[in-house]
Coordinates of C-alpha atoms in Angstrom, one line a residue:
X247 CA -47.7 12.8 -57.2
X248 CA -48.0 9.8 -54.9
X249 CA -46.8 10.1 -51.3
X250 CA -44.3 7.5 -50.1
X251 CA -45.7 4.8 -47.8
X252 CA -44.9 5.3 -44.1
X253 CA -43.1 2.0 -43.9
X254 CA -40.8 3.1 -46.8
X255 CA -39.9 6.4 -45.0
X256 CA -39.2 4.6 -41.8
X257 CA -37.0 2.1 -43.6
X258 CA -35.0 4.8 -45.3
X259 CA -34.6 6.7 -42.0
X260 CA -33.3 3.5 -40.3
X261 CA -30.9 2.8 -43.1
X262 CA -29.6 6.4 -43.0
X263 CA -29.1 6.3 -39.2
X264 CA -27.4 2.9 -39.6
X265 CA -25.1 4.3 -42.2
X266 CA -24.2 7.3 -40.0
X267 CA -23.5 5.1 -37.1
X268 CA -21.2 2.7 -39.0
X269 CA -19.3 5.7 -40.5
X270 CA -18.3 6.9 -37.0
X271 CA -14.7 6.1 -36.1
X272 CA -14.2 5.0 -32.6
X273 CA -10.6 5.2 -31.2
X274 CA -9.6 3.1 -28.2
X275 CA -7.7 5.3 -25.7
X276 CA -5.6 3.6 -23.0
X277 CA -4.1 5.1 -19.8
X278 CA -1.8 3.4 -17.3
X279 CA -2.5 6.0 -14.6
X280 CA -5.8 6.5 -12.7
X281 CA -8.7 8.3 -14.5
X282 CA -8.3 11.3 -12.2
X283 CA -4.6 11.7 -13.0
X284 CA -3.8 14.8 -15.1
X285 CA -2.5 12.5 -17.9
X286 CA -5.8 10.7 -18.1
X287 CA -7.8 13.9 -17.8
X288 CA -5.7 15.7 -20.5
X289 CA -6.2 12.7 -22.9
X290 CA -9.9 12.8 -22.3
X291 CA -9.9 16.5 -22.9
X292 CA -8.1 15.9 -26.2
X293 CA -10.6 13.2 -27.1
X294 CA -13.6 15.5 -26.4
X295 CA -12.0 18.1 -28.7
X296 CA -11.6 15.4 -31.4
X297 CA -15.3 14.5 -31.2
X298 CA -16.3 18.2 -31.3
X299 CA -14.0 19.2 -34.1
X300 CA -15.1 16.2 -36.2
X301 CA -18.8 16.9 -35.6
X302 CA -19.1 13.5 -34.0
X303 CA -17.4 11.5 -36.9
X304 CA -14.7 10.5 -34.5
X305 CA -14.8 9.7 -30.8
X306 CA -12.7 7.9 -28.2
X307 CA -13.6 4.8 -26.2
X308 CA -11.8 5.4 -22.9
X309 CA -10.7 1.9 -21.9
X310 CA -11.4 0.9 -18.2
X311 CA -8.0 -0.7 -17.9
X312 CA -4.7 -0.1 -19.5
X313 CA -3.8 -2.4 -22.4
X314 CA -0.2 -2.6 -21.2
X315 CA 2.0 -1.4 -18.3
X316 CA 3.7 2.0 -18.9
X317 CA 6.9 0.5 -20.3
X318 CA 5.0 -1.5 -22.9
X319 CA 2.6 1.2 -24.0
X320 CA 4.6 2.4 -27.0
X321 CA 4.7 -1.1 -28.5
X322 CA 1.0 -1.6 -27.6
X323 CA 0.0 1.5 -29.6
X324 CA 2.4 0.6 -32.5
X325 CA 0.8 -2.9 -32.6
X326 CA -2.8 -1.7 -32.4
X327 CA -3.7 -3.0 -28.9
X328 CA -4.8 0.6 -28.3
X329 CA -5.4 3.4 -30.8
X330 CA -4.3 6.3 -28.6
X331 CA -2.1 6.6 -25.5
X332 CA 1.0 8.2 -24.0
X333 CA 4.2 7.0 -22.4
X334 CA 7.4 8.1 -20.7
X335 CA 10.3 7.7 -23.1
X336 CA 12.7 6.9 -20.3
X337 CA 10.7 3.9 -19.1
X338 CA 12.6 1.9 -21.8
X339 CA 16.3 2.9 -21.1
X340 CA 18.5 3.3 -24.2
X341 CA 15.6 3.2 -26.7
X342 CA 15.1 6.9 -27.3
X343 CA 18.1 9.2 -27.4
X344 CA 17.2 12.6 -28.8
X345 CA 14.2 12.9 -26.4
X346 CA 16.6 13.0 -23.4
X347 CA 17.1 16.7 -24.2
X348 CA 13.8 17.4 -22.4
X349 CA 14.9 15.6 -19.2
X350 CA 17.9 17.7 -18.1
X351 CA 17.9 19.7 -14.9
X352 CA 17.1 23.4 -14.5
X353 CA 14.9 23.7 -17.7
X354 CA 12.0 25.6 -16.2
X355 CA 9.6 26.0 -13.3
X356 CA 6.4 25.0 -15.1
X357 CA 5.2 22.4 -17.6
X358 CA 3.5 24.6 -20.2
X359 CA 6.5 26.6 -21.6
X360 CA 8.8 23.6 -21.4
X361 CA 6.2 21.5 -23.3
X362 CA 5.6 24.0 -26.0
X363 CA 9.4 24.6 -26.5
X364 CA 10.0 20.8 -26.5
X365 CA 7.2 20.3 -29.2
X366 CA 8.8 23.0 -31.4
X367 CA 12.3 21.5 -31.0
X368 CA 10.9 18.0 -31.6
X369 CA 9.1 19.0 -34.8
X370 CA 12.0 20.8 -36.2
X371 CA 14.9 18.5 -35.3
X372 CA 13.7 15.1 -33.9
X373 CA 10.7 14.2 -36.0
X374 CA 12.6 14.0 -39.3
X375 CA 15.0 11.5 -37.7
X376 CA 12.1 9.1 -36.9
X377 CA 13.1 8.1 -33.4
X378 CA 9.4 7.4 -32.6
X379 CA 9.1 5.3 -35.7
X380 CA 6.2 3.0 -35.6
X381 CA 3.6 5.3 -34.1
X382 CA 1.9 8.5 -35.2
X383 CA 3.2 11.2 -32.8
X384 CA 0.3 13.5 -31.8
X385 CA 2.5 15.6 -29.5
X386 CA 5.4 15.6 -27.0
X387 CA 5.4 17.3 -23.6
X388 CA 7.0 17.3 -20.2
X389 CA 5.8 17.4 -16.6
X390 CA 6.5 20.1 -14.1
X391 CA 9.9 20.6 -12.4
X392 CA 11.3 17.5 -10.7
X393 CA 11.4 17.5 -6.9
X394 CA 13.1 15.2 -4.3
X395 CA 10.4 13.9 -1.9
X396 CA 10.9 11.7 1.1
X397 CA 9.3 10.5 4.3
X398 CA 12.4 10.5 6.6
X399 CA 14.4 13.7 6.9
X400 CA 15.2 17.1 5.4
X401 CA 17.5 16.9 2.3
X402 CA 19.5 20.0 1.5
X403 CA 22.8 18.5 0.5
X404 CA 24.0 15.7 -1.8
X405 CA 25.2 13.8 1.3
X406 CA 21.7 14.0 2.8
X407 CA 20.2 12.5 -0.4
X408 CA 22.9 9.7 -0.5
X409 CA 21.6 8.3 2.9
X410 CA 18.1 7.5 1.4
X411 CA 16.6 5.0 -1.0
X412 CA 14.6 6.6 -3.9
X413 CA 12.2 5.4 -6.6
X414 CA 12.9 7.1 -9.9
X415 CA 11.2 7.1 -13.3
X416 CA 14.1 6.7 -15.7
X417 CA 15.6 8.8 -18.4
X418 CA 18.3 11.4 -17.6
X419 CA 17.6 11.4 -13.9
X420 CA 18.5 7.7 -13.8
X421 CA 22.0 8.5 -15.1
X422 CA 22.4 11.6 -13.1
X423 CA 21.5 9.7 -9.9
X424 CA 24.2 7.2 -10.6
X425 CA 26.9 9.9 -11.1
X426 CA 25.7 11.5 -7.9
X427 CA 26.0 8.2 -6.0
X428 CA 22.3 8.1 -5.0
X429 CA 20.6 4.8 -4.1
X430 CA 17.8 4.7 -6.7
X431 CA 15.6 2.1 -8.3
X432 CA 13.9 2.5 -11.7
X433 CA 10.1 1.8 -11.3
X434 CA 7.0 3.2 -13.0
X435 CA 5.1 5.9 -11.2
X436 CA 2.0 3.8 -10.3
X437 CA 4.2 1.6 -8.1
X438 CA 5.3 4.5 -5.8
X439 CA 2.6 4.1 -3.1
X440 CA 3.4 0.5 -2.4
X441 CA 7.2 1.1 -2.5
X442 CA 6.9 4.0 0.0
X443 CA 4.1 2.6 2.2
X444 CA 6.0 -0.6 2.8
X445 CA 9.3 1.1 3.5
X446 CA 11.1 -0.5 0.5
X447 CA 11.9 3.1 -0.6
X448 CA 12.3 6.2 1.6
X449 CA 11.3 8.7 -1.1
X450 CA 10.8 9.4 -4.8
X451 CA 11.7 11.9 -7.4
X452 CA 8.5 13.4 -8.8
X453 CA 6.8 16.6 -9.9
X454 CA 4.5 18.1 -7.3
X455 CA 1.4 16.7 -8.9
X456 CA 2.3 13.1 -8.1
X457 CA 2.0 13.5 -4.3
X458 CA -1.7 13.8 -4.7
X459 CA -2.2 11.7 -7.7
X460 CA -0.6 8.6 -6.2
X461 CA -1.9 9.3 -2.6
X462 CA 1.6 9.7 -1.1
X463 CA 0.4 10.8 2.3
X464 CA 3.6 9.5 3.9
X465 CA 5.7 12.2 2.2
X466 CA 6.9 14.9 4.7
X467 CA 9.9 16.5 3.0
X468 CA 10.5 18.2 -0.4
X469 CA 13.7 19.5 -1.9
X470 CA 13.4 21.9 -4.8
X471 CA 15.9 23.1 -7.4
X472 CA 15.7 26.3 -9.6
X473 CA 14.2 25.0 -12.8
X474 CA 13.8 21.5 -11.4
X475 CA 16.2 18.7 -10.6
X476 CA 15.1 16.9 -13.7
X477 CA 12.2 16.6 -16.2
X478 CA 10.5 13.8 -18.1
X479 CA 9.9 13.4 -21.8
X480 CA 6.4 12.1 -22.7
X481 CA 5.0 11.2 -26.1
X482 CA 1.3 11.3 -27.0
X483 CA 0.7 8.9 -29.9
X484 CA -1.7 7.2 -32.2
X485 CA -1.7 3.9 -34.0
X486 CA -0.5 4.7 -37.6
X487 CA -2.8 2.3 -39.3
X488 CA -5.8 3.8 -37.6
X489 CA -4.7 7.3 -38.7
X490 CA -4.0 6.2 -42.2
X491 CA -7.4 4.7 -42.5
X492 CA -9.1 8.0 -41.8
X493 CA -10.6 10.2 -44.5
X494 CA -8.6 13.3 -45.5
X495 CA -11.2 15.4 -43.7
X496 CA -10.7 13.5 -40.5
X497 CA -6.9 13.3 -40.8
X498 CA -7.0 17.1 -41.0
X499 CA -8.9 17.2 -37.7
X500 CA -6.3 15.0 -36.0
X501 CA -3.5 17.1 -37.4
X502 CA -5.2 20.3 -36.1
X503 CA -5.2 18.9 -32.6
X504 CA -1.7 17.6 -32.8
X505 CA 1.6 19.4 -32.2
X506 CA 1.4 22.5 -30.0
X507 CA -2.3 22.0 -29.4
X508 CA -1.6 18.6 -27.7
X509 CA 1.5 19.9 -25.9
X510 CA -0.6 22.8 -24.5
X511 CA -3.4 20.5 -23.4
X512 CA -1.1 18.4 -21.3
X513 CA 1.1 21.2 -20.1
X514 CA -1.7 23.4 -18.9
X515 CA -3.3 20.5 -17.1
X516 CA 0.0 19.6 -15.4
X517 CA 0.6 23.1 -14.1
X518 CA -2.9 23.3 -12.7
X519 CA -2.5 20.1 -10.7
X520 CA 1.1 20.9 -9.6
X521 CA -0.3 24.1 -8.0
X522 CA -3.2 22.3 -6.4
X523 CA -0.9 19.6 -5.0
X524 CA 1.4 22.2 -3.4
X525 CA -1.6 23.5 -1.4
X526 CA -2.5 19.9 -0.4
X527 CA 1.1 19.4 0.7
X528 CA 0.8 22.3 3.1
X529 CA -2.1 20.5 4.9
X530 CA -0.2 17.3 4.8
X531 CA 2.7 18.9 6.7
X532 CA 5.3 18.6 3.9
X533 CA 8.3 20.9 4.6
X534 CA 9.8 22.4 1.5
X535 CA 13.4 23.5 1.3
X536 CA 15.7 24.5 -1.6
X537 CA 18.8 22.5 -2.2
X538 CA 21.9 24.4 -1.0
X539 CA 24.2 26.0 -3.5
X540 CA 26.8 23.2 -3.2
X541 CA 24.2 20.6 -4.1
X542 CA 23.0 22.6 -7.1
X543 CA 26.6 23.1 -8.3
X544 CA 27.3 19.3 -7.9
X545 CA 24.3 18.5 -10.0
X546 CA 25.3 21.0 -12.6
X547 CA 28.8 19.5 -12.8
X548 CA 27.6 16.0 -13.3
X549 CA 24.9 17.2 -15.8
X550 CA 27.6 18.8 -17.9
X551 CA 29.2 15.4 -18.3
X552 CA 25.8 13.8 -19.2
X553 CA 25.2 16.5 -21.8
X554 CA 28.5 15.6 -23.4
X555 CA 27.4 12.0 -23.5
X556 CA 24.0 12.8 -24.8
X557 CA 25.5 15.0 -27.6
X558 CA 27.8 12.2 -28.7
X559 CA 24.9 9.7 -28.7
X560 CA 22.5 12.0 -30.5
X561 CA 25.1 12.9 -33.1
X562 CA 25.6 9.1 -33.8
X563 CA 21.8 8.9 -34.3
X564 CA 22.0 11.6 -37.0
X565 CA 21.2 14.8 -35.0
X566 CA 23.3 17.7 -36.3
X567 CA 25.0 19.8 -33.7
X568 CA 23.2 18.5 -30.6
X569 CA 24.7 21.2 -28.3
X570 CA 23.2 23.9 -30.5
X571 CA 19.9 22.1 -30.4
X572 CA 20.0 22.1 -26.6
X573 CA 20.8 25.8 -26.5
X574 CA 17.9 26.5 -28.9
X575 CA 15.6 24.5 -26.7
X576 CA 16.5 26.6 -23.7
X577 CA 15.9 29.8 -25.7
X578 CA 12.5 28.4 -26.8
X579 CA 11.6 27.8 -23.2
X580 CA 12.3 31.5 -22.4
X581 CA 10.2 32.6 -25.4
X582 CA 7.3 30.4 -24.3
X583 CA 7.1 31.8 -20.7

């Protein structure tokens, strides 16, 4: 038997390598927060798991710059400007209704159980209604409990808060702030440093993590609420055409890493940086106080009105018995702790 010429073996090896390389699926991943932010880190962690679970058949190209500002990210992924990203549902007011269930006050004191519970409620009740139609939802999650931060004075009462100007991120907290009579402006999180450092705003409503992530060294006061003043609904998503083009084997990998896996990845990451930020805040001289009982009661009273509004709007969108879904969500949070 004749041996194959060396040049023939080399050519075959080159062609094989070329075929393997061309078979790899590269997914562009965009983030509108810095690479060190927990959202960016969690997305990269997910991408690393994707590459590992697919034995290298899929990988992410982490883009150096966001393909769109935060409010435009949903449409950017839908239209294929990026294959993977995340966004805040409340950055486009009025567009998403059911997701507001994850933005109410007093839901929980950490991101992980709230995120897992939200993912379960979303999959059971919201996904069939297609509110995120246009993208492939990889997971939903929330940040940690919302806190009132400011650079001016202690805030323990609603009257204290009404004296200051705050940046907020949208969603339920936007409506709640209006009912409470607060002076607030809806702006994406990355704009916070400029708004506060120039004195345009006195403070911001944020989870603990954001004080470090957005370098808010001017913050000196924090006001907490049991279970948080508010929360934020996030969606982690993929371009559907990119997903549909995958092989059945690779779709199975993406599906394995979706749902509660994705919610856990983002939730665990957020809890970790929330805790680290609270330690940094101590060195920064941030004084933490809890809202007084009258403030908490005032928020609860206004929130009851907002829950009624949400239930009516969600029912009009096809959600059956929204108040029961909200109660189920709160029970799921308790189970997930």
